[in-house]
Every structure is written in structure tokens, then in C-alpha cells.
PDB file of C-alpha atoms in Angstrom:
ATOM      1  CA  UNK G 573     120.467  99.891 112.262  1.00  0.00           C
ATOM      2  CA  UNK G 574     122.401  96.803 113.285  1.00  0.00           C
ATOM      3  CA  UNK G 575     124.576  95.850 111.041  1.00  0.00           C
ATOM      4  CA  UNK G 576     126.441  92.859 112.661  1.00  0.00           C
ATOM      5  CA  UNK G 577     126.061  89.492 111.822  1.00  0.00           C
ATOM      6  CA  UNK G 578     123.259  87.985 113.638  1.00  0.00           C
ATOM      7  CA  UNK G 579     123.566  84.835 115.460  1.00  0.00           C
ATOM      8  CA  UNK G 580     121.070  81.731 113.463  1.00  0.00           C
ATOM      9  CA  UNK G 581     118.287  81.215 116.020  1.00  0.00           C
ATOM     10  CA  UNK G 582     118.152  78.026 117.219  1.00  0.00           C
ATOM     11  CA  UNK G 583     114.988  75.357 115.434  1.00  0.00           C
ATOM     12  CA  UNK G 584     112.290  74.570 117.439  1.00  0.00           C
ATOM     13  CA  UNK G 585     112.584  71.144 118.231  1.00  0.00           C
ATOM     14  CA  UNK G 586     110.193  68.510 116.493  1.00  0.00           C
ATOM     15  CA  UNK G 587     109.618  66.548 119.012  1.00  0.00           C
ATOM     16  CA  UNK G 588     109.514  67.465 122.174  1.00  0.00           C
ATOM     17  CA  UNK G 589     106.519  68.236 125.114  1.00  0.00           C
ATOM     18  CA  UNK G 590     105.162  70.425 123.178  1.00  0.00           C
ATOM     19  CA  UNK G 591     103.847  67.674 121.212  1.00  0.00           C
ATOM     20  CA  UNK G 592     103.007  65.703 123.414  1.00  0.00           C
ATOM     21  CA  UNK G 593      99.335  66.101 123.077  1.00  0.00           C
ATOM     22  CA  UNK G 594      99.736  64.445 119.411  1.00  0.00           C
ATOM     23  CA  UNK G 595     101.024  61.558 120.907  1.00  0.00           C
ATOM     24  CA  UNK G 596      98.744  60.957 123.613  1.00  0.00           C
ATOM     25  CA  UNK G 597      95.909  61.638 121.155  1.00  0.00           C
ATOM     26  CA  UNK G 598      97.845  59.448 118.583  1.00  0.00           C
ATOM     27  CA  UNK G 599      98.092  56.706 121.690  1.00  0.00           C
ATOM     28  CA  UNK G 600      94.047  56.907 122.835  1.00  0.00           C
ATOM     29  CA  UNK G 601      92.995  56.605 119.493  1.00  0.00           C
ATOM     30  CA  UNK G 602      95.363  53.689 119.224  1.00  0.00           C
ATOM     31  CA  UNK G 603      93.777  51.595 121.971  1.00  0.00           C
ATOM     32  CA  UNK G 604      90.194  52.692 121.051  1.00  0.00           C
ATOM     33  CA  UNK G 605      90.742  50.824 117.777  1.00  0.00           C
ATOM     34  CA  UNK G 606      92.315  47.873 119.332  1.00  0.00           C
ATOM     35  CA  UNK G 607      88.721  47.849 120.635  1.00  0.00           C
ATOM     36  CA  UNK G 608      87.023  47.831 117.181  1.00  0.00           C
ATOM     37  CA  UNK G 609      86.389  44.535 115.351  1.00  0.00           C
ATOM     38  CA  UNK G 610      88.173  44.656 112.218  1.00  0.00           C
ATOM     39  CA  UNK G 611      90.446  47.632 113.256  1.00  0.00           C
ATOM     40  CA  UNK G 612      94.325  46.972 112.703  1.00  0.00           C
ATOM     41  CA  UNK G 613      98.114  48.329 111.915  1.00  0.00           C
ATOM     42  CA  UNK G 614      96.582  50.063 108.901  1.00  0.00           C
ATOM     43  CA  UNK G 615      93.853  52.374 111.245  1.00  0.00           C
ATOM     44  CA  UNK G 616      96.880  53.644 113.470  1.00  0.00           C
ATOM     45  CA  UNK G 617      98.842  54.030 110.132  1.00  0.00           C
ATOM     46  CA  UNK G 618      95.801  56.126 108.740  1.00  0.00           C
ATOM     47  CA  UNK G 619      95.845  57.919 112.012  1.00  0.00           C
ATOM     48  CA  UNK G 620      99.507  59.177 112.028  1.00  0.00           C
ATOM     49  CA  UNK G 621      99.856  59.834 108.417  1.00  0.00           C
ATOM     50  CA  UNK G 622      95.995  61.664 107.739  1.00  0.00           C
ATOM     51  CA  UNK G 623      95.544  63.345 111.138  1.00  0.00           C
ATOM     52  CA  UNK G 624      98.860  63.488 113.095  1.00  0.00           C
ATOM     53  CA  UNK G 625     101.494  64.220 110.121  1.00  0.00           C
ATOM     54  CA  UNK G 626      99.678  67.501 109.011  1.00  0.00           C
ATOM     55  CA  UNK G 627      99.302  68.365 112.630  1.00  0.00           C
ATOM     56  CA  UNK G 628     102.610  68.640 112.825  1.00  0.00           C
ATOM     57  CA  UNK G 629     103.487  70.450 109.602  1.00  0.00           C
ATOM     58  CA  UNK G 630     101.072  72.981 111.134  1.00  0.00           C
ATOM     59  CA  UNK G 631     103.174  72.961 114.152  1.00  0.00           C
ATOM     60  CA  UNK G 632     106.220  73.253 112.453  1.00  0.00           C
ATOM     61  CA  UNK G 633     105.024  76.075 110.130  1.00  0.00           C
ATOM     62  CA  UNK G 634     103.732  77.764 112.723  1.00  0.00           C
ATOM     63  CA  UNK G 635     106.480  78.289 114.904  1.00  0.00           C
ATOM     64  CA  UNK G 636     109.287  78.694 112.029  1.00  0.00           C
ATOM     65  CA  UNK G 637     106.779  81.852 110.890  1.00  0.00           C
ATOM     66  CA  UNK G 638     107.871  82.935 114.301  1.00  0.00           C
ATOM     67  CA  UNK G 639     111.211  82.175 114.514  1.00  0.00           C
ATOM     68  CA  UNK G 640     111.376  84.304 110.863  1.00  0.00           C
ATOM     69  CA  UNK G 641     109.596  87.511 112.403  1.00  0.00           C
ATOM     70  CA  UNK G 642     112.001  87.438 115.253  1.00  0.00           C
ATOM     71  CA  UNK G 643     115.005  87.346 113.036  1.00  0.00           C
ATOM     72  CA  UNK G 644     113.342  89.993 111.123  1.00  0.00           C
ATOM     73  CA  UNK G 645     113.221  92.324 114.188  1.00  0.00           C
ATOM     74  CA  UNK G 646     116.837  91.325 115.346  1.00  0.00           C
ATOM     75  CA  UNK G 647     117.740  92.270 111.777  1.00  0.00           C
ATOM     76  CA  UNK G 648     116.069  96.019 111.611  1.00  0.00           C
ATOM     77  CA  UNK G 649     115.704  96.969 115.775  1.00  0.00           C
ATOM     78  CA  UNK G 650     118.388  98.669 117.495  1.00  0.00           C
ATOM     79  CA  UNK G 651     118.645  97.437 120.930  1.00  0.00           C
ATOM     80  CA  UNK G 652     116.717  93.799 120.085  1.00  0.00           C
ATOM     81  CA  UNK G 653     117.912  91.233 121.809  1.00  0.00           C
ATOM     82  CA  UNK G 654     116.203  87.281 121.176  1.00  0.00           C
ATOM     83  CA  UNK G 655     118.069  86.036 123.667  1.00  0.00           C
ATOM     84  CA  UNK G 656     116.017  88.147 126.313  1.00  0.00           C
ATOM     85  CA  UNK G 657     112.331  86.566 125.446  1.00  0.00           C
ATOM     86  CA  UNK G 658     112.988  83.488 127.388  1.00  0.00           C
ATOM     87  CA  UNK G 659     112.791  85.383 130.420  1.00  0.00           C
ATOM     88  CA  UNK G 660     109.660  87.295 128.749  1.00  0.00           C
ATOM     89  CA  UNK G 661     106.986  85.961 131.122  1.00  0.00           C
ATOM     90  CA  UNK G 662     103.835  87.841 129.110  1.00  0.00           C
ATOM     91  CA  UNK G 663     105.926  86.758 125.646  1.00  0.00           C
ATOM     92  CA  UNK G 664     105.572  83.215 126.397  1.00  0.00           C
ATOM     93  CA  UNK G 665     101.909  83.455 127.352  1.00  0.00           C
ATOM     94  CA  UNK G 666     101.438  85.228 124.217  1.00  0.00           C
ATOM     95  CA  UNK G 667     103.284  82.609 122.376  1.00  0.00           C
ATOM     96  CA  UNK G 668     101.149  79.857 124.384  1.00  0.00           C
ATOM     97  CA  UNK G 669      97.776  81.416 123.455  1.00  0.00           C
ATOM     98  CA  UNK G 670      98.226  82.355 120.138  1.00  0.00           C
ATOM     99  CA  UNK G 671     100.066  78.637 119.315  1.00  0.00           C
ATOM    100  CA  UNK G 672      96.589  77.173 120.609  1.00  0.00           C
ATOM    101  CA  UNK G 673      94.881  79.183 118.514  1.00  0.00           C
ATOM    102  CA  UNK G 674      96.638  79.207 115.262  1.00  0.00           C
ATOM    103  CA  UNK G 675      96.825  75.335 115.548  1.00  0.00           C
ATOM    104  CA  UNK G 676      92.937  75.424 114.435  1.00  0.00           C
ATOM    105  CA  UNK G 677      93.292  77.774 111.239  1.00  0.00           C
ATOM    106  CA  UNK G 678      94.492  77.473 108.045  1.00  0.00           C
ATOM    107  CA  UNK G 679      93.241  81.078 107.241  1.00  0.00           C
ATOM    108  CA  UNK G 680      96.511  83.185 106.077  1.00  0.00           C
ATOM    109  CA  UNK G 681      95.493  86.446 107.353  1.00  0.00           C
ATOM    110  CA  UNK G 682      94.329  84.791 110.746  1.00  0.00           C
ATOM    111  CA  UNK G 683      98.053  83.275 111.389  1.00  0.00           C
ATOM    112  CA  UNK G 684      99.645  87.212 110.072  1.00  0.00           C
ATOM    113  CA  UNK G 685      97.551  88.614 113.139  1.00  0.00           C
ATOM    114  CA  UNK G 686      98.398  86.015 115.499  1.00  0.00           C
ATOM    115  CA  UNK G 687     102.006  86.208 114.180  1.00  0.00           C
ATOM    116  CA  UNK G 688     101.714  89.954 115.322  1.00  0.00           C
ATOM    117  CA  UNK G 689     100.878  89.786 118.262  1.00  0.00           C
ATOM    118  CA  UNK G 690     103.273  87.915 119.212  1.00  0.00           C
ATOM    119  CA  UNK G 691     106.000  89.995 117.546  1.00  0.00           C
ATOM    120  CA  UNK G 692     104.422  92.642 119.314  1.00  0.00           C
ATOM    121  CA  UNK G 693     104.691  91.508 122.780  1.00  0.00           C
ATOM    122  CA  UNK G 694     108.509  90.843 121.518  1.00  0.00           C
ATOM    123  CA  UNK G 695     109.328  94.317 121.394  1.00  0.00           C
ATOM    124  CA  UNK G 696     107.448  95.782 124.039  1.00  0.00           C
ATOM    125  CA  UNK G 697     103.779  96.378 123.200  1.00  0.00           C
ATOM    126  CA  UNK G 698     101.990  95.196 126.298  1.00  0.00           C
ATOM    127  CA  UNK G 699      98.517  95.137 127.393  1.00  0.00           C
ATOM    128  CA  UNK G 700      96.838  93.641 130.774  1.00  0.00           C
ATOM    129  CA  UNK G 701      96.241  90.246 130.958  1.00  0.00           C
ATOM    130  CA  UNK G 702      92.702  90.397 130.450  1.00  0.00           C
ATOM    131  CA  UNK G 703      92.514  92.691 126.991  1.00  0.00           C
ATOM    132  CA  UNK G 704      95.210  90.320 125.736  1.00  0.00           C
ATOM    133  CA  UNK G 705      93.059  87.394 126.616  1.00  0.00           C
ATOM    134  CA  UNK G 706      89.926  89.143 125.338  1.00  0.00           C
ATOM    135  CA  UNK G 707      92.146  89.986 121.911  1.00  0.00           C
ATOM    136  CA  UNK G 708      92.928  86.377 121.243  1.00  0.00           C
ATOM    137  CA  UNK G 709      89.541  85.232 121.893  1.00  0.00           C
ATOM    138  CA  UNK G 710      88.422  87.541 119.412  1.00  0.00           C
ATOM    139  CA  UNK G 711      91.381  86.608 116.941  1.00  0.00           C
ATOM    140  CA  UNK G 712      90.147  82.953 117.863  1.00  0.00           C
ATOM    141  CA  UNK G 713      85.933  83.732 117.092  1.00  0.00           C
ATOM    142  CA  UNK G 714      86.743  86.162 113.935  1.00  0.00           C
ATOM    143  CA  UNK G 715      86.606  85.636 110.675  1.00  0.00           C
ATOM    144  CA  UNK G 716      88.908  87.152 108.155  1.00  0.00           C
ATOM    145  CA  UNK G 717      86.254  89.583 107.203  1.00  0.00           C
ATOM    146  CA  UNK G 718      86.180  91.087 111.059  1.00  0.00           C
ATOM    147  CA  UNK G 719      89.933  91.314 111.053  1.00  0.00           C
ATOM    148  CA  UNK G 720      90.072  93.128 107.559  1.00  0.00           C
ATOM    149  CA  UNK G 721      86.990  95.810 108.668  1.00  0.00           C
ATOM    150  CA  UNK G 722      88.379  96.636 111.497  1.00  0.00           C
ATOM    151  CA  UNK G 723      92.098  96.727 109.406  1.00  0.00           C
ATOM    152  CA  UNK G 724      90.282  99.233 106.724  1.00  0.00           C
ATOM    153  CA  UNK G 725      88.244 101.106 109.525  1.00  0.00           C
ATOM    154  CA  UNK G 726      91.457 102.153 111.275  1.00  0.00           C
ATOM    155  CA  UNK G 727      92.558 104.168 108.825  1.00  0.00           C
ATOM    156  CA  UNK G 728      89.631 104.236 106.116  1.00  0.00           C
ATOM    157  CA  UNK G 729      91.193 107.096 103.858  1.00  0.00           C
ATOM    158  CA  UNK G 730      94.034 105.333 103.142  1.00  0.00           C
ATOM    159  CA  UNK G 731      92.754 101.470 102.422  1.00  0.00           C
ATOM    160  CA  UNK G 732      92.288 100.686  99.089  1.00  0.00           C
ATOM    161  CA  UNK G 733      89.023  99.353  99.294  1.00  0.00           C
ATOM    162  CA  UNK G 734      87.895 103.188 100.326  1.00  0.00           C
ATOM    163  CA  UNK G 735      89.540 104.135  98.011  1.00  0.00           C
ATOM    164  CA  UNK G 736      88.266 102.163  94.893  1.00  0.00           C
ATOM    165  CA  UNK G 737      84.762 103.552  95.973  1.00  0.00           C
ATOM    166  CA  UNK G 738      85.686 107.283  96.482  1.00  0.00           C
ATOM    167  CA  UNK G 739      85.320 107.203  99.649  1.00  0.00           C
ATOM    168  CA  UNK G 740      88.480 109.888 100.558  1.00  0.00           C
ATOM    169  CA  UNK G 741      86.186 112.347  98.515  1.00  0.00           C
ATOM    170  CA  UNK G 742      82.476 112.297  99.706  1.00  0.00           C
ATOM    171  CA  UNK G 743      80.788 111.360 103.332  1.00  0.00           C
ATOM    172  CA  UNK G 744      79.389 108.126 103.098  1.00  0.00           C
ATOM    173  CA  UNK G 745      77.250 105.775 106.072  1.00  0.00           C
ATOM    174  CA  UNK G 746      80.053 103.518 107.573  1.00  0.00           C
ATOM    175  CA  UNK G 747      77.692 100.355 106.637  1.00  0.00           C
ATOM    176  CA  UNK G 748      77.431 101.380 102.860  1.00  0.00           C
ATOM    177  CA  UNK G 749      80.891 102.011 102.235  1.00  0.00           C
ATOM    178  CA  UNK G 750      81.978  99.053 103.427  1.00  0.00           C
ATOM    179  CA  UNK G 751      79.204  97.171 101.555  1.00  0.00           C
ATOM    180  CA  UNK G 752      80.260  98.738  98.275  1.00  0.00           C
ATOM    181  CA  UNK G 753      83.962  97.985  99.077  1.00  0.00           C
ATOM    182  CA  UNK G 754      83.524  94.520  99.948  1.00  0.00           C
ATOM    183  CA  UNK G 755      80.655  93.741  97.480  1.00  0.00           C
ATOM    184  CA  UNK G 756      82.817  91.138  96.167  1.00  0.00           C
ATOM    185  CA  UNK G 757      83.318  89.099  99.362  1.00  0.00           C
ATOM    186  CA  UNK G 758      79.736  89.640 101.280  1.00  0.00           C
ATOM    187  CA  UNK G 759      76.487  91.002 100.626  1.00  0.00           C
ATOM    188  CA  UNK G 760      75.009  93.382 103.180  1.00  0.00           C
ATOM    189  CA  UNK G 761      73.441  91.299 105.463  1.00  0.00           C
ATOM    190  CA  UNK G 762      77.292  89.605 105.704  1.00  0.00           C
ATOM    191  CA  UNK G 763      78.618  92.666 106.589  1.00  0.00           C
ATOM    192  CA  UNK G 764      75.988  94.505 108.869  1.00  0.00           C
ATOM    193  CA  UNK G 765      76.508  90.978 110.990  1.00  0.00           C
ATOM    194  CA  UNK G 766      80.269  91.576 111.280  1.00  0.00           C
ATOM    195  CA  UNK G 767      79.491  95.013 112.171  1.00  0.00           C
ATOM    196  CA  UNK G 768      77.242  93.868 114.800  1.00  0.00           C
ATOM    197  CA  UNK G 769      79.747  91.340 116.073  1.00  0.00           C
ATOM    198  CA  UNK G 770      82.919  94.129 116.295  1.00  0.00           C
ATOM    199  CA  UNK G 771      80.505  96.854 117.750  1.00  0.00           C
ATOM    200  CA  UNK G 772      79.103  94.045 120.150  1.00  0.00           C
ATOM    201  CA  UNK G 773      82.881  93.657 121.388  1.00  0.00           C
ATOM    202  CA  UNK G 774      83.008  97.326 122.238  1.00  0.00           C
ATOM    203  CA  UNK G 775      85.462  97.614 119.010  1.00  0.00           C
ATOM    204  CA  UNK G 776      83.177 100.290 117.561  1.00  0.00           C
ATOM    205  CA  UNK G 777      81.651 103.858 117.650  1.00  0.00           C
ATOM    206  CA  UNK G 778      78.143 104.232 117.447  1.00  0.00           C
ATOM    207  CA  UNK G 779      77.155 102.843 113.660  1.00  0.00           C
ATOM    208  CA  UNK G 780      74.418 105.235 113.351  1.00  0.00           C
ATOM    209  CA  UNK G 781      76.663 108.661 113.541  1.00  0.00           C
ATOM    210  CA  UNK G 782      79.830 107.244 111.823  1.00  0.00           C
ATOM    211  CA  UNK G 783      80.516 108.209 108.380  1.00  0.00           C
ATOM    212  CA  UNK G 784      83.303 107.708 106.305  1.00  0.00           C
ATOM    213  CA  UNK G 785      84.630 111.014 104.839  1.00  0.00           C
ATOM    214  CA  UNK G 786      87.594 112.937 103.758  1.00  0.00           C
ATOM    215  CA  UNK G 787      87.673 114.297 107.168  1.00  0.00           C
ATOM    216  CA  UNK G 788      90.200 112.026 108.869  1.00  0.00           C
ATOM    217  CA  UNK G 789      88.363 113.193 112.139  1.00  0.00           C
ATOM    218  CA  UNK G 790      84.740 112.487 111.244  1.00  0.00           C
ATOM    219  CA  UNK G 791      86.379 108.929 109.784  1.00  0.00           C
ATOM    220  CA  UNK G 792      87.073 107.782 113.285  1.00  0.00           C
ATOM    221  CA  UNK G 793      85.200 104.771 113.553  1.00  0.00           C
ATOM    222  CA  UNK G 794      87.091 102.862 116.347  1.00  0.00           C
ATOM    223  CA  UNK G 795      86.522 103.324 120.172  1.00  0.00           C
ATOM    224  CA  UNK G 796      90.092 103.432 122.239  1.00  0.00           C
ATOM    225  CA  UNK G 797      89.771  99.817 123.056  1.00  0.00           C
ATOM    226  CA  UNK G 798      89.502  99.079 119.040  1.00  0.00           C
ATOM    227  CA  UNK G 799      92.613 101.082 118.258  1.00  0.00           C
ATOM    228  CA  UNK G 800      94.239  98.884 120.501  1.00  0.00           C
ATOM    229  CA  UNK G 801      93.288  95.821 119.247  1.00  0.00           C
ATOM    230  CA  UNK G 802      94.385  96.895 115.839  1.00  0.00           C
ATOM    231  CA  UNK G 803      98.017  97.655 117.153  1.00  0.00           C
ATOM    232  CA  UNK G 804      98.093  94.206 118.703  1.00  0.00           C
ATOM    233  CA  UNK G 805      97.226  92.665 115.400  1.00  0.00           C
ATOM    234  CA  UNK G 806      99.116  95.178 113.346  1.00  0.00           C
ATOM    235  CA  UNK G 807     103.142  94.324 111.936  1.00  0.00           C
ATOM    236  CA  UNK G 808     105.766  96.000 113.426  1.00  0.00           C
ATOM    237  CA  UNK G 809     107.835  95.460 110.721  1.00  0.00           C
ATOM    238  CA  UNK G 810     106.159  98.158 108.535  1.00  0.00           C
TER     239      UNK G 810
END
């Protein structure tokens, strides 16, 4: 463990080209109401303070969640060194794609996976160009309910939503447990759609021989590329 004193990472600057798509949205929308009859100081106010201010927060949010997890992994990784991801080519595509991404959500667990990934690429976890494309696109299109089945049917014996059903003690269809576990949140047609979706992506194993069960073997409901895409979404700070 490293014990020294670590050096305060720099802030991400407020404004700087990284916003400049704000402004230059901020500026069209500008001259389109000069256009408008009627349309004055007050629209470009409205503008700024009801469209362009929370953008920003969002921003700023966004990338201080980022700057936290890499103090985080400075804090408890042997060997971690910040000052090296500048130089991190796939990092700051990762960083890149994920910013465009969580810019659009306000969904919690949607900015924790992208946060992830991007921690992940931090320390090493790499995957080709086009499964880490294909894993934010799917981060991008999925709800919360995709990331959290495919969470839960990584490990099924050990999530508590198994687990609140019985699920470690008898064999169950993968479709029903997860209806009974997430009965609360979707109905079945909800969640055989989300199945369809994740097995669609080549995510899953064939729905109609999986089975939860308290055979951790039998449980295995993810194909390889699935696992993978769990990892990238996965904390390494656990």
C-alpha cells in the first residue's frame, strides 16, 4: 500500500475547448433568435441559465467523479502513477467516449459504469478498439435494468436479488428468477425484452438451457464476450 502523501490532482478546467460546443451552441441559438420577432436579451438569458448552466454542472460533475476515482486508485494501487495517463492513448479515447456519453444521462448507475470503465482502462484493463466501442454503445442504448441483469447474472448466487428468492437453493429458468427478483421494477414482458436485447448483443447463453441453481457451474449464464463486458463496467476499487 502507498502510504505517501499524494500529490492534489490538478481541476479540470471550466472553461476551456472542451466546452466549446456549449458556446457555439449557446452562439447559434443566439443569432437564430435575433431572427425571431419578439425574441430579445431575456431568450439568450433563458438559454444560458435553463440549458447551458446545467450543461455544465453535468460537465463539471462528471469529470470531478473522475478525477475522485483516480485519486482513489493512486491512494490504494502500488505502482499507480496519474501522471502517466496523459500519455495513455486508449485512456483518453475511453475518457472521450464515455464523456459523450455520460453527458446525455442523469441515470446514477449509468455514470458508475461509465466511471468504470474508464478507471479500468486507468490501470490496465484493455480491450480492442472495436469491443470497447461496441461496450460503450451498449452502455449508451441500455437501460439500468440491462446493466443490473447482466450485474446479477455474473455471479447470480451471490446477488441479493437471487438471493431474496432462494435462488442459491433450487434450479430455477433464468427468465423466472429474474422475473421474481425484479418483480418490483418490471413485469415479465419488461424483462424477457431486456433479455432479448443482452442475448441479441451476443452477451448471453442460450435462454432456453440456462438455469439458475446452486451449482455455480450450471449458473453460468454469460458467453466470454459478456464476462468481459461486465469487467469493463465492473469497480476496481472493490
Amino acid at each position: 500500500m502507498n502510504n505517501e502523501k499524494a500529490e492534489p490532482i490538478p481541476p479540470f478546467p471550466v472553461d476551456d475547448d472542451r466546452s466549446i460546443g456549449f458556446h457555439i451552441a449557446v452562439g447559434t441559438l443566439d443569432a437564430a433568435a435575433s431572427l425571431v420577432p419578439g425574441a430579445s436579451y431575456g431568450v439568450q438569458q433563458l438559454v444560458r441559465q435553463f440549458i447551458g448552466e446545467p450543461l455544465e454542472r453535468r460537465r463539471e460533475g462528471w469529470f470531478t467523479s473522475l478525477g475522485i476515482g483516480v485519486r482513489e486508485l493512486q491512494d490504494r494501487l502500488d505502482g499507480f502513477d496519474p501522471a502517466t495517463l496523459g500519455q495513455n492513448e486508449e485512456f483518453i479515447d475511453t475518457v472521450a467516449e464515455t464523456t459523450r456519453v455520460a453527458m446525455a444521462t442523469h441515470r446514477a448507475e449509468k455514470l458508475e459504469a461509465l466511471r468504470n470503465a474508464v478507471l479500468n482502462t486507468a490501470i490496465g484493463l484493455t480491450v480492442e478498439e472495436a469491443q470497447r466501442g461496441t461496450f460503450i454503445a451498449l452502455l449508451e442504448r441500455f437501460s439500468t435494468l440491462h446493466l443490473r441483469l447482466m450485474q446479477v447474472l455474473s455471479n447470480p448466487l451471490e446477488m441479493p436479488e437471487i438471493l431474496a428468492i432462494g435462488g442459491s437453493k433450487a434450479m430455477m429458468p433464468v427468465t423466472d428468477a429474474l422475473v421474481a427478483a425484479f418483480r418490483e421494477r418490471a413485469d415479465r414482458a419488461v424483462v424477457g425484452t431486456v433479455l432479448t436485447d443482452l442475448q441479441s448483443a451476443h452477451l448471453l447463453r442460450d435462454l432456453n438451457t440456462a438455469a439458475i441453481s446452486p451449482d455455480p457451474l450450471t449458473s453460468r449464464c454469460l458467453t466470454p464476450l459478456g464476462e468481459s463486458f461486465v469487467r469493463f463496467i465492473s469497480s476496481p476499487l472493490v
